[in-house]
Amino acid sequence: MVRATTERSKEGYHHGNLRVALLASAREMLETQGVGALKLRAITRQVEVSPMAVAPHFGNLRGLLTALATQGFEELAHAIKTGKARSLKDAGLAYIYFAIRNPGLFTLMFRGDAIDRSDPAFAGAASDSFALLDTWAGTSGKAAGFAPQIAEAVMWGKVHGLAILAIDGLLTPLVQATDPHIDLEQFLEQALDYMNTATSG
């Protein structure tokens, strides 16, 4: 059960602690049970508070999930930055590996039916993370004579598609058919190499 890391008073969690605890509870359920299991009552039960306790911090379930998705994009941007991406391949691999490590969170981040994409904090975090990937894609597209936005859309589509295939386990047959001696990581590196070659060519 998820609990706040600091002391609880008789009146309940301190303001900041409860927000953190609710996000942690939702994330734990997300990764173990999937998006469909994210119900307000179940999340609050994990931290032993009433569903009404969500209102001051997130408004409702949609607000809570939007905050969690925002956290996801912030972590994605951090993963790309700390990976010291020097090329589209580096940025793309960081994107895909983030999805593999956080399949539930990654799925939620793109679930428009579950989150509020117009939320300023969410929009800012998403934009920041995409900008890191777009920097390399736009450069490649410009060199090939295309508008940067076209290259960004195509490259993002390819990288995102590989991420979805990876977390759904659909790349496994392709990895095995390619070479029985390589693993998923090596397969993805070769796939990104191919993407770079196809773009530059």
CSV table of C-alpha atoms in Angstrom, one decimal:
chain,number,residue,atom,x,y,z
A,1,MET,CA,0.0,0.0,0.0
A,2,VAL,CA,1.3,3.5,-0.9
A,3,ARG,CA,1.7,5.7,2.1
A,4,ALA,CA,3.1,9.2,2.5
A,5,THR,CA,6.8,9.3,3.4
A,6,THR,CA,6.3,11.8,6.2
A,7,GLU,CA,4.1,11.8,9.2
A,8,ARG,CA,0.4,12.0,9.1
A,9,SER,CA,-1.4,14.3,11.5
A,10,LYS,CA,-4.7,13.4,13.1
A,11,GLU,CA,-6.5,15.5,10.5
A,12,GLY,CA,-4.8,13.5,7.6
A,13,TYR,CA,-2.0,14.1,5.2
A,14,HIS,CA,-0.3,17.4,5.0
A,15,HIS,CA,-1.2,19.2,1.8
A,16,GLY,CA,1.9,18.4,-0.2
A,17,ASN,CA,2.2,14.9,1.1
A,18,LEU,CA,-1.3,13.9,0.0
A,19,ARG,CA,-0.7,15.1,-3.6
A,20,VAL,CA,2.4,13.0,-3.8
A,21,ALA,CA,0.8,10.0,-2.3
A,22,LEU,CA,-2.2,10.1,-4.6
A,23,LEU,CA,0.1,10.3,-7.7
A,24,ALA,CA,2.2,7.4,-6.4
A,25,SER,CA,-1.0,5.3,-5.7
A,26,ALA,CA,-2.4,6.0,-9.2
A,27,ARG,CA,1.0,5.2,-10.8
A,28,GLU,CA,1.3,1.9,-8.9
A,29,MET,CA,-2.1,0.9,-10.1
A,30,LEU,CA,-1.4,2.1,-13.6
A,31,GLU,CA,1.7,-0.1,-14.0
A,32,THR,CA,0.2,-3.2,-12.3
A,33,GLN,CA,-3.4,-3.1,-13.4
A,34,GLY,CA,-3.6,-0.8,-16.4
A,35,VAL,CA,-5.5,2.4,-17.3
A,36,GLY,CA,-8.9,0.7,-16.9
A,37,ALA,CA,-8.3,0.1,-13.2
A,38,LEU,CA,-7.8,3.8,-12.4
A,39,LYS,CA,-10.9,4.6,-10.4
A,40,LEU,CA,-11.0,7.4,-7.8
A,41,ARG,CA,-12.2,5.2,-5.0
A,42,ALA,CA,-9.6,2.5,-5.6
A,43,ILE,CA,-6.8,5.1,-5.8
A,44,THR,CA,-7.8,6.9,-2.6
A,45,ARG,CA,-8.3,3.6,-0.8
A,46,GLN,CA,-4.6,2.9,-1.3
A,47,VAL,CA,-3.7,6.0,0.7
A,48,GLU,CA,-6.6,5.6,3.2
A,49,VAL,CA,-8.4,8.8,2.4
A,50,SER,CA,-11.8,9.7,1.1
A,51,PRO,CA,-12.4,10.2,-2.6
A,52,MET,CA,-13.4,13.8,-1.7
A,53,ALA,CA,-9.7,14.4,-0.6
A,54,VAL,CA,-8.8,14.5,-4.3
A,55,ALA,CA,-10.7,17.7,-5.0
A,56,PRO,CA,-8.4,20.3,-3.4
A,57,HIS,CA,-5.4,18.9,-5.3
A,58,PHE,CA,-6.7,17.7,-8.7
A,59,GLY,CA,-10.4,18.5,-8.9
A,60,ASN,CA,-11.4,15.1,-10.0
A,61,LEU,CA,-10.0,11.8,-11.5
A,62,ARG,CA,-9.3,13.4,-14.9
A,63,GLY,CA,-7.3,16.1,-13.1
A,64,LEU,CA,-5.3,13.5,-11.2
A,65,LEU,CA,-4.6,11.5,-14.3
A,66,THR,CA,-3.6,14.7,-16.2
A,67,ALA,CA,-1.1,15.5,-13.5
A,68,LEU,CA,0.3,12.0,-13.7
A,69,ALA,CA,0.6,12.2,-17.4
A,70,THR,CA,2.3,15.6,-17.0
A,71,GLN,CA,4.8,13.9,-14.6
A,72,GLY,CA,5.4,11.3,-17.3
A,73,PHE,CA,6.3,13.9,-20.0
A,74,GLU,CA,8.6,15.6,-17.5
A,75,GLU,CA,10.4,12.3,-16.9
A,76,LEU,CA,10.5,11.5,-20.6
A,77,ALA,CA,12.3,14.9,-21.2
A,78,HIS,CA,14.7,14.2,-18.4
A,79,ALA,CA,15.4,10.7,-19.9
A,80,ILE,CA,16.3,12.2,-23.2
A,81,LYS,CA,18.4,15.0,-21.7
A,82,THR,CA,20.3,12.7,-19.3
A,83,GLY,CA,20.9,10.3,-22.1
A,84,LYS,CA,22.9,13.1,-23.7
A,85,ALA,CA,21.3,12.6,-27.1
A,86,ARG,CA,23.7,13.6,-29.8
A,87,SER,CA,21.6,12.3,-32.7
A,88,LEU,CA,18.1,11.3,-33.7
A,89,LYS,CA,19.1,7.7,-32.9
A,90,ASP,CA,20.0,8.6,-29.3
A,91,ALA,CA,16.9,10.6,-28.7
A,92,GLY,CA,14.7,7.9,-30.3
A,93,LEU,CA,16.2,5.1,-28.2
A,94,ALA,CA,15.7,7.2,-25.0
A,95,TYR,CA,12.0,7.7,-26.0
A,96,ILE,CA,11.5,4.0,-26.7
A,97,TYR,CA,13.3,2.8,-23.6
A,98,PHE,CA,11.2,5.2,-21.5
A,99,ALA,CA,8.1,3.5,-22.9
A,100,ILE,CA,9.4,0.0,-22.2
A,101,ARG,CA,10.3,0.9,-18.6
A,102,ASN,CA,6.9,2.7,-18.0
A,103,PRO,CA,4.4,1.0,-20.2
A,104,GLY,CA,1.3,2.0,-18.2
A,105,LEU,CA,2.4,5.6,-17.8
A,106,PHE,CA,3.4,5.9,-21.4
A,107,THR,CA,0.0,4.7,-22.5
A,108,LEU,CA,-1.8,7.2,-20.3
A,109,MET,CA,0.3,10.1,-21.6
A,110,PHE,CA,-1.5,9.7,-25.0
A,111,ARG,CA,-5.0,8.8,-23.8
A,112,GLY,CA,-7.0,11.8,-24.8
A,113,ASP,CA,-10.1,10.3,-23.3
A,114,ALA,CA,-8.6,10.1,-19.9
A,115,ILE,CA,-6.6,13.3,-19.6
A,116,ASP,CA,-7.1,17.0,-20.3
A,117,ARG,CA,-4.7,17.9,-23.1
A,118,SER,CA,-5.6,21.6,-22.7
A,119,ASP,CA,-4.1,21.8,-19.2
A,120,PRO,CA,-1.3,24.3,-19.3
A,121,ALA,CA,1.2,22.2,-17.3
A,122,PHE,CA,0.5,19.1,-19.4
A,123,ALA,CA,0.8,21.0,-22.7
A,124,GLY,CA,4.1,22.6,-21.6
A,125,ALA,CA,5.6,19.3,-20.4
A,126,ALA,CA,4.5,17.5,-23.6
A,127,SER,CA,5.9,20.3,-25.8
A,128,ASP,CA,9.2,20.3,-24.0
A,129,SER,CA,9.7,16.6,-24.4
A,130,PHE,CA,8.7,16.6,-28.1
A,131,ALA,CA,11.0,19.5,-28.8
A,132,LEU,CA,14.0,17.4,-27.8
A,133,LEU,CA,13.1,14.8,-30.3
A,134,ASP,CA,12.0,17.3,-33.0
A,135,THR,CA,15.4,19.1,-32.8
A,136,TRP,CA,17.1,16.1,-34.5
A,137,ALA,CA,14.2,15.2,-36.8
A,138,GLY,CA,13.8,18.8,-38.0
A,139,THR,CA,17.6,19.0,-38.8
A,140,SER,CA,17.4,15.7,-40.8
A,141,GLY,CA,14.3,16.9,-42.7
A,142,LYS,CA,15.8,20.3,-43.6
A,143,ALA,CA,18.9,18.6,-44.9
A,144,ALA,CA,16.7,16.4,-47.1
A,145,GLY,CA,14.8,19.4,-48.5
A,146,PHE,CA,11.6,19.0,-46.5
A,147,ALA,CA,9.9,21.3,-44.0
A,148,PRO,CA,11.1,20.5,-40.5
A,149,GLN,CA,7.5,19.9,-39.4
A,150,ILE,CA,7.0,17.2,-41.9
A,151,ALA,CA,10.2,15.4,-40.8
A,152,GLU,CA,9.2,15.8,-37.2
A,153,ALA,CA,5.8,14.2,-37.7
A,154,VAL,CA,7.2,11.3,-39.7
A,155,MET,CA,10.1,10.6,-37.3
A,156,TRP,CA,7.9,10.9,-34.3
A,157,GLY,CA,5.4,8.5,-35.9
A,158,LYS,CA,8.2,6.0,-36.5
A,159,VAL,CA,9.7,6.2,-33.1
A,160,HIS,CA,6.4,6.2,-31.3
A,161,GLY,CA,5.3,3.2,-33.4
A,162,LEU,CA,8.3,1.2,-32.4
A,163,ALA,CA,7.7,2.2,-28.7
A,164,ILE,CA,4.1,0.9,-28.9
A,165,LEU,CA,5.1,-2.3,-30.7
A,166,ALA,CA,7.8,-2.9,-28.1
A,167,ILE,CA,5.5,-2.5,-25.0
A,168,ASP,CA,2.9,-4.6,-26.6
A,169,GLY,CA,5.4,-7.4,-27.2
A,170,LEU,CA,4.8,-7.3,-31.0
A,171,LEU,CA,8.4,-6.9,-31.9
A,172,THR,CA,9.5,-10.2,-30.3
A,173,PRO,CA,8.7,-12.3,-33.4
A,174,LEU,CA,10.6,-9.8,-35.6
A,175,VAL,CA,13.6,-9.9,-33.3
A,176,GLN,CA,13.7,-13.7,-33.4
A,177,ALA,CA,13.2,-13.8,-37.1
A,178,THR,CA,16.0,-11.2,-37.7
A,179,ASP,CA,18.7,-13.0,-35.8
A,180,PRO,CA,18.4,-15.5,-32.9
A,181,HIS,CA,21.6,-14.1,-31.4
A,182,ILE,CA,20.4,-10.5,-30.9
A,183,ASP,CA,18.1,-9.1,-28.3
A,184,LEU,CA,15.4,-6.3,-28.4
A,185,GLU,CA,17.9,-3.6,-27.5
A,186,GLN,CA,20.2,-4.6,-30.4
A,187,PHE,CA,17.2,-4.8,-32.7
A,188,LEU,CA,16.0,-1.3,-31.8
A,189,GLU,CA,19.5,0.1,-32.3
A,190,GLN,CA,19.6,-1.4,-35.8
A,191,ALA,CA,16.0,-0.1,-36.5
A,192,LEU,CA,17.1,3.4,-35.6
A,193,ASP,CA,20.2,3.1,-37.7
A,194,TYR,CA,18.0,2.1,-40.6
A,195,MET,CA,15.7,5.1,-40.0
A,196,ASN,CA,18.7,7.4,-40.1
A,197,THR,CA,20.1,5.9,-43.2
A,198,ALA,CA,16.7,6.0,-45.0
A,199,THR,CA,16.3,9.7,-44.0
A,200,SER,CA,19.8,10.7,-45.1
A,201,GLY,CA,19.4,8.8,-48.3
